[in-house]
CSV table of C-alpha atoms in Angstrom, one decimal:
chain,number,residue,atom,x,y,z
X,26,UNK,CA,-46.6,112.0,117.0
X,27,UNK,CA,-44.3,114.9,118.3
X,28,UNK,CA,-46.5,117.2,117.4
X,29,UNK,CA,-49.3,115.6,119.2
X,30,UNK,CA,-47.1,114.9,122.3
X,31,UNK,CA,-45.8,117.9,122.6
X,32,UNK,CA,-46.2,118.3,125.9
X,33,UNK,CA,-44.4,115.9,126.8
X,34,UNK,CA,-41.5,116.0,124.2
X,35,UNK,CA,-39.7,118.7,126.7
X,36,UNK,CA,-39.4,115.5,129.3
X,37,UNK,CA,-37.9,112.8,127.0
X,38,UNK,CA,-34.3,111.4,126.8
X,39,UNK,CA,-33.3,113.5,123.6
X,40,UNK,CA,-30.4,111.2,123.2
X,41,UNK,CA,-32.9,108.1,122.6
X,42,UNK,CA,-35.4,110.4,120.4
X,43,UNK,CA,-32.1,111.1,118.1
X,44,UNK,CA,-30.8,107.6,118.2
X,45,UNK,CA,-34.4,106.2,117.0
X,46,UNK,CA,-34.6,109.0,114.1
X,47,UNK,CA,-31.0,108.4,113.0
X,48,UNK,CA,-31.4,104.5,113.3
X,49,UNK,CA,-34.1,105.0,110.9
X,50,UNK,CA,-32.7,107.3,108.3
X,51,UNK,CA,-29.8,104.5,107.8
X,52,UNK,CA,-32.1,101.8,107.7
X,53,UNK,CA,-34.7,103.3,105.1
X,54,UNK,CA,-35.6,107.1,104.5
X,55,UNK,CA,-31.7,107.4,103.5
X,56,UNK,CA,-31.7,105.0,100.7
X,57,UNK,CA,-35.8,106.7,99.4
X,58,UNK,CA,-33.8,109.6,99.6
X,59,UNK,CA,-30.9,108.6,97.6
X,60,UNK,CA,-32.8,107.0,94.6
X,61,UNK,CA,-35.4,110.4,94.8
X,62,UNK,CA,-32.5,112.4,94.4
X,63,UNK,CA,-31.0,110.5,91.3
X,64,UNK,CA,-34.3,110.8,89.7
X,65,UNK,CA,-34.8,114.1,90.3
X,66,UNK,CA,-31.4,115.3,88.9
X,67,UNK,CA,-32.1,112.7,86.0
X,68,UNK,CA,-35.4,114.1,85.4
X,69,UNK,CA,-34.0,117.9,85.3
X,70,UNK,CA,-30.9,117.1,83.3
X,71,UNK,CA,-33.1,116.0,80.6
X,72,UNK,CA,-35.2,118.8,81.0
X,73,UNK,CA,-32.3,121.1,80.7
X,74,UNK,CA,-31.1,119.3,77.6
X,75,UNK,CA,-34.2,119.4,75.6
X,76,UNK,CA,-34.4,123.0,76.3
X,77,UNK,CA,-31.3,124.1,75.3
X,78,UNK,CA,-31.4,122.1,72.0
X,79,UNK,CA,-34.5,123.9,71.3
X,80,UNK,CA,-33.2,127.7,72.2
X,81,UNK,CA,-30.1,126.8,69.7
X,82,UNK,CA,-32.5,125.6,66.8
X,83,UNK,CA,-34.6,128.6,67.3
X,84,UNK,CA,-31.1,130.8,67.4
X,85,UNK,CA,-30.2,129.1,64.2
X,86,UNK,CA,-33.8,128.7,62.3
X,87,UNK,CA,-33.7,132.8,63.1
X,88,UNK,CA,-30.3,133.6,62.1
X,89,UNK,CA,-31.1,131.4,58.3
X,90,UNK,CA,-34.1,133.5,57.8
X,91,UNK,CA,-32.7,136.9,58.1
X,92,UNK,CA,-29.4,135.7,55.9
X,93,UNK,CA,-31.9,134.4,53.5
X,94,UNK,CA,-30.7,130.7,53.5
X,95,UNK,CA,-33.6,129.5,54.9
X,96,UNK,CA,-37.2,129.7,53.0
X,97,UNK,CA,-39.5,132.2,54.5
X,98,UNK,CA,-41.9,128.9,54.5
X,99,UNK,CA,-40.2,127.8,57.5
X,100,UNK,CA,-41.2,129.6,59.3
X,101,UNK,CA,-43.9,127.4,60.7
X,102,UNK,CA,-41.1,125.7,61.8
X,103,UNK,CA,-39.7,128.4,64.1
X,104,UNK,CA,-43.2,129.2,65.4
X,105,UNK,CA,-43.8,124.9,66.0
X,106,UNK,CA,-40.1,125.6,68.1
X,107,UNK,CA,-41.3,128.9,69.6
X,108,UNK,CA,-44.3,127.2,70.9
X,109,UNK,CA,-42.3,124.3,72.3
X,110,UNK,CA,-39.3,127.0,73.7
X,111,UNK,CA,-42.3,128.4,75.6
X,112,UNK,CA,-43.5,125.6,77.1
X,113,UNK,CA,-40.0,124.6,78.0
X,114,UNK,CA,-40.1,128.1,79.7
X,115,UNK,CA,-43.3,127.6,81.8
X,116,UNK,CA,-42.2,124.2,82.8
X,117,UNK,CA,-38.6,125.6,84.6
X,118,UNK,CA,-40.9,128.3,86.1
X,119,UNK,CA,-43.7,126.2,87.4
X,120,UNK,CA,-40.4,123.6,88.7
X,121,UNK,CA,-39.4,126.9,90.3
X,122,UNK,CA,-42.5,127.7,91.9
X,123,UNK,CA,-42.8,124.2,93.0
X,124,UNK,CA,-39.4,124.4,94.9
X,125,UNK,CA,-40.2,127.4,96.4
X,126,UNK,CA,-43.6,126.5,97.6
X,127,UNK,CA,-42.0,122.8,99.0
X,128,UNK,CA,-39.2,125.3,100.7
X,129,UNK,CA,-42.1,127.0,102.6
X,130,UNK,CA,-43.9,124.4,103.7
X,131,UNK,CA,-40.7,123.0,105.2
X,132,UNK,CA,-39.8,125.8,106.9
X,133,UNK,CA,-43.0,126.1,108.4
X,134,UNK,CA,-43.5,122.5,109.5
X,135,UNK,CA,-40.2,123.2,111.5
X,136,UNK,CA,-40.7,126.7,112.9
X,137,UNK,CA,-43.9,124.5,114.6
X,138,UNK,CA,-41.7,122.0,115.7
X,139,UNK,CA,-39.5,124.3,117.4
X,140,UNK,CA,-42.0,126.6,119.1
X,141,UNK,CA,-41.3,126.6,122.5
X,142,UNK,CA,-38.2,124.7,123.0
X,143,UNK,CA,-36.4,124.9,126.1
X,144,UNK,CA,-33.1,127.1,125.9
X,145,UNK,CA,-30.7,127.3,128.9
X,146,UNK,CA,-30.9,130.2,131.4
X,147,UNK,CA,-27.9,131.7,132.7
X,148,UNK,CA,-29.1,133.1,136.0
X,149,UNK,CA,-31.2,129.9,137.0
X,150,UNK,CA,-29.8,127.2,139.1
X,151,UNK,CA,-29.3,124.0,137.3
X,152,UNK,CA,-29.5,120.8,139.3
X,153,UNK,CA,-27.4,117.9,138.7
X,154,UNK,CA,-29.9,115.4,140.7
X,155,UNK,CA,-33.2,115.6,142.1
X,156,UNK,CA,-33.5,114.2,145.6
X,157,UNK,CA,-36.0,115.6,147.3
X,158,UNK,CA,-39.1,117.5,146.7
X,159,UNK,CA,-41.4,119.6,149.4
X,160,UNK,CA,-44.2,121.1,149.2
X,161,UNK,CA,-45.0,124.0,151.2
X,162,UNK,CA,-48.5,126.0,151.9
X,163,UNK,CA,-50.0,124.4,148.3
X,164,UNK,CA,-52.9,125.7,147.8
X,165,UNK,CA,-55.4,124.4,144.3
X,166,UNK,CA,-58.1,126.3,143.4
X,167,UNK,CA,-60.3,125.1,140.9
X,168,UNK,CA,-63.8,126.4,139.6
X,169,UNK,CA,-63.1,129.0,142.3
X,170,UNK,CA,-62.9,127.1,145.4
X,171,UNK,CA,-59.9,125.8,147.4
X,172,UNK,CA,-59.9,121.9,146.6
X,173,UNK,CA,-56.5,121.4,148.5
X,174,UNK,CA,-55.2,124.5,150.8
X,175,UNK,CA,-52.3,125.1,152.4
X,176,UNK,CA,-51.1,121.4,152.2
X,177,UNK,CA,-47.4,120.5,153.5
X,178,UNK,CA,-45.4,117.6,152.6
X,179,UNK,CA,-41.6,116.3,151.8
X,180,UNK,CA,-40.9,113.8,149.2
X,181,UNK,CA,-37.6,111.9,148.9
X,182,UNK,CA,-36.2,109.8,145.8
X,183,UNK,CA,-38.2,106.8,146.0
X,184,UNK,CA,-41.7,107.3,147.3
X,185,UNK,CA,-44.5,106.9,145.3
X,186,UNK,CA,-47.1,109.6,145.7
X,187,UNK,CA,-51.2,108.6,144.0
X,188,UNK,CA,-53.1,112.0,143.6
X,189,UNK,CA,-56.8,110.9,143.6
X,190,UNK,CA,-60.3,112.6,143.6
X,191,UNK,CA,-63.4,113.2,141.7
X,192,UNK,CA,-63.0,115.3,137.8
X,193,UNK,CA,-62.4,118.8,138.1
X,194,UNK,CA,-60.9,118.7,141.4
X,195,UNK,CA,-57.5,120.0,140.2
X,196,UNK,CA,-55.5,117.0,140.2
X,197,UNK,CA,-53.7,117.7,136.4
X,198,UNK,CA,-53.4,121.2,137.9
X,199,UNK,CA,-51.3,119.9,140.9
X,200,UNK,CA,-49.3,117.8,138.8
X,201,UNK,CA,-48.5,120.0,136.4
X,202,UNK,CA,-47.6,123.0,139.1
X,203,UNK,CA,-45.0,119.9,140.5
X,204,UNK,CA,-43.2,121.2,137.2
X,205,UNK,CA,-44.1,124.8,136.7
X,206,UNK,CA,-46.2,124.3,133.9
X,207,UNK,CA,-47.8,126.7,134.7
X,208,UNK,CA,-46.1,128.3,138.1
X,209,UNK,CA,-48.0,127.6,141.1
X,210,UNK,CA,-50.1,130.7,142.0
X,211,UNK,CA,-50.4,129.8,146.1
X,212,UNK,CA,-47.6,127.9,148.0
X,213,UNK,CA,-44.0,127.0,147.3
X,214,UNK,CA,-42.3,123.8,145.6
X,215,UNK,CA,-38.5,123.2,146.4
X,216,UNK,CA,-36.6,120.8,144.9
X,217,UNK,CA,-33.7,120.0,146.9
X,218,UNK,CA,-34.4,123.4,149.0
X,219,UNK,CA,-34.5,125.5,145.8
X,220,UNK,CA,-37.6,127.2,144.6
X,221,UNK,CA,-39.0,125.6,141.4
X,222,UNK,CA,-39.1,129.8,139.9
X,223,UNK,CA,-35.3,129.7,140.3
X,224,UNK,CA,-34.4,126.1,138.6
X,225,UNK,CA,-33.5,125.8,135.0
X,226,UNK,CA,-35.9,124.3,133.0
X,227,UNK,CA,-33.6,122.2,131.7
X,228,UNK,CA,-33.2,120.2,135.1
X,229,UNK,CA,-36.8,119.1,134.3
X,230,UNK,CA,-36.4,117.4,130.8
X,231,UNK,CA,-33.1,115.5,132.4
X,232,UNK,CA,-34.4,114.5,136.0
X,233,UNK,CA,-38.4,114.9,135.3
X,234,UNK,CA,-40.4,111.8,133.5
X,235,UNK,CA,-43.6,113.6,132.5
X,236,UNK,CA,-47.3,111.5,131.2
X,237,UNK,CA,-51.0,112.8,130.6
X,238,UNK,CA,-53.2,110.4,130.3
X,239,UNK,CA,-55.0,112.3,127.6
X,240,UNK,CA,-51.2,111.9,125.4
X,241,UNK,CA,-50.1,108.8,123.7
X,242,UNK,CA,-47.4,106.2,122.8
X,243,UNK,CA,-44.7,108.0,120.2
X,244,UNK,CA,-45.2,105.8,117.2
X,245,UNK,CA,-42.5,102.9,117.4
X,246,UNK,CA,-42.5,99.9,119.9
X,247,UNK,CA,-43.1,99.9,123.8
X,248,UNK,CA,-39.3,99.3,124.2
X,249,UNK,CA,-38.5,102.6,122.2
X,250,UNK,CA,-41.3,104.5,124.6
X,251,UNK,CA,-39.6,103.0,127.7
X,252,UNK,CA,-36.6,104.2,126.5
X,253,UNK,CA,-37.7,107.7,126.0
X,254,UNK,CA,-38.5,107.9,129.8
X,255,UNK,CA,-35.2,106.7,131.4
X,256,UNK,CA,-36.3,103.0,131.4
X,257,UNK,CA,-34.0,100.3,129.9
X,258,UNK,CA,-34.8,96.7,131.7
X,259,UNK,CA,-36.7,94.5,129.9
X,260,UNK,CA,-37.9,93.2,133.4
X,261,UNK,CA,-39.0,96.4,134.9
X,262,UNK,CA,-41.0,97.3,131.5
X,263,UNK,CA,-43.0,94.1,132.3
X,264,UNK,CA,-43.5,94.8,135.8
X,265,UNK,CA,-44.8,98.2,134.7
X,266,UNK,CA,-46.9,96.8,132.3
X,267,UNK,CA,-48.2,94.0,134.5
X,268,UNK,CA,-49.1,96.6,137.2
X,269,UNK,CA,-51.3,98.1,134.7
X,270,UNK,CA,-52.8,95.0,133.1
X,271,UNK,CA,-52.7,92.7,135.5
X,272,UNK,CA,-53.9,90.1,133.5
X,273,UNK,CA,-52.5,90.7,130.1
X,274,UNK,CA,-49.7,87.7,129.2
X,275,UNK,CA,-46.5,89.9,128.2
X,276,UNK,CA,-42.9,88.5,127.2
X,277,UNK,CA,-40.0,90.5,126.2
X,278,UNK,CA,-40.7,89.9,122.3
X,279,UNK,CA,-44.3,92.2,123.2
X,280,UNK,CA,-42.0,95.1,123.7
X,281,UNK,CA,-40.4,95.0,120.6
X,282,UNK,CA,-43.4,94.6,118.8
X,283,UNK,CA,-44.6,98.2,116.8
């Protein structure tokens, strides 16, 4: 699911997202792990075992022959441990290979995980609190024409704001410039009086709850999505909810529900 809501993952409480993986390490993955690591190490340890008794009979069958203490009839017998020595052999390299190729993939999967994560800039302002948010000379141009030009407004903490109109009007587009992704290409957007080119990122994924309709819920309950975004009340997750589905019949046990 992160990969899927990836767009969204720069926006979360961190701090819950870590919780929630720990939370579940402790509870399950880290005792799978455990007992998948005593295996393994059983299963090579015997590996290792049966193939150094074989190099030291092979050692010793070859060391008889050439002193002349063993029959030169036995030799079937070196060439029956030859054949298992070399098998031994292709087993450690294939484990080898395996490891390696397991490494990779690994190191892959997290390279995509990491692509583009936020790093702090040192010569952008970062703000503490967001409390107020104008809009100044926003223009959206979508399919070529201006579908919202030169459009003045100031926002405090508090109001609610409902962006409507018909598809491809540019509504995602106007939403998304509210957080530079991407910067807007007509007009200014100040948070607090600064201009949204010259705030840290950062300030975004702390004071900034970002949804697209076209994402979905991280796997986990409601409770543990809520918590993502900020929200912590079991009342106001039903009264969010409820202004949603009006008619759906929700108690606090539905949020904890995967």
């Amino acid at each position: 699911s992160l990969r899927k809501n990836k767009a969204q993952v720069r926006f979360i409480k961190f701090d819950e997202l870590y919780h929630a993986f720990y939370s579940n390490m402790l509870l399950s993955d880290k005792l799978n792990y455990k007992l998948d690591t005593h295996n393994h190490k059983w299963s090579e340890f015997l590996k290792l075992n049966s193939f150094l008794s074989m190099v030291f009979m092979y050692i010793v069958c070859y060391l008889a022959i050439n002193s002349g203490l063993l029959p030169k009839a036995s030799i079937i017998a070196v060439l029956i441990i030859n054949t298992r020595l070399s098998v031994a052999i292709i087993s450690v390299v294939n484990s080898v290979y395996i490891i390696n190729v397991s490494l990779y993939q690994i190191k892959n999967s997290l390279m995509k995980l990491t692509q583009g994560v936020i790093l702090p800039a040192q010569n952008l302002i970062k703000l503490e609190r967001i409390k107020e948010l104008t809009l100044e000379n926003v223009t959206i141009e979508s399919h070529g024409r201006a579908t919202l030009s030169q459009y003045n407004a100031t926002f405090s903490t508090g109001s609610i704001v409902i962006v409507q109109g018909q598809v491809g009007m540019g509504k995602s587009s106007f939403v998304r410039s509210l957080i530079a992704q991407p910067p807007l290409m007509y007009g200014y957007i100040r948070y607090n009086q600064v201009n949204i080119t010259n705030i840290d990122a950062l300030t975004f994924q702390r004071e900034v709850a970002y949804y697209e309709p076209s994402l979905s819920f991280f796997k986990g309950t409601l409770r543990f999505n809520f918590n993502l975004y900020g929200v912590y009340e079991s009342e106001r997750m039903i009264f969010i909810i409820k202004k949603c589905c009006p008619n759906m019949s929700i108690d606090a046990n539905f949020l904890d529900d995967v």
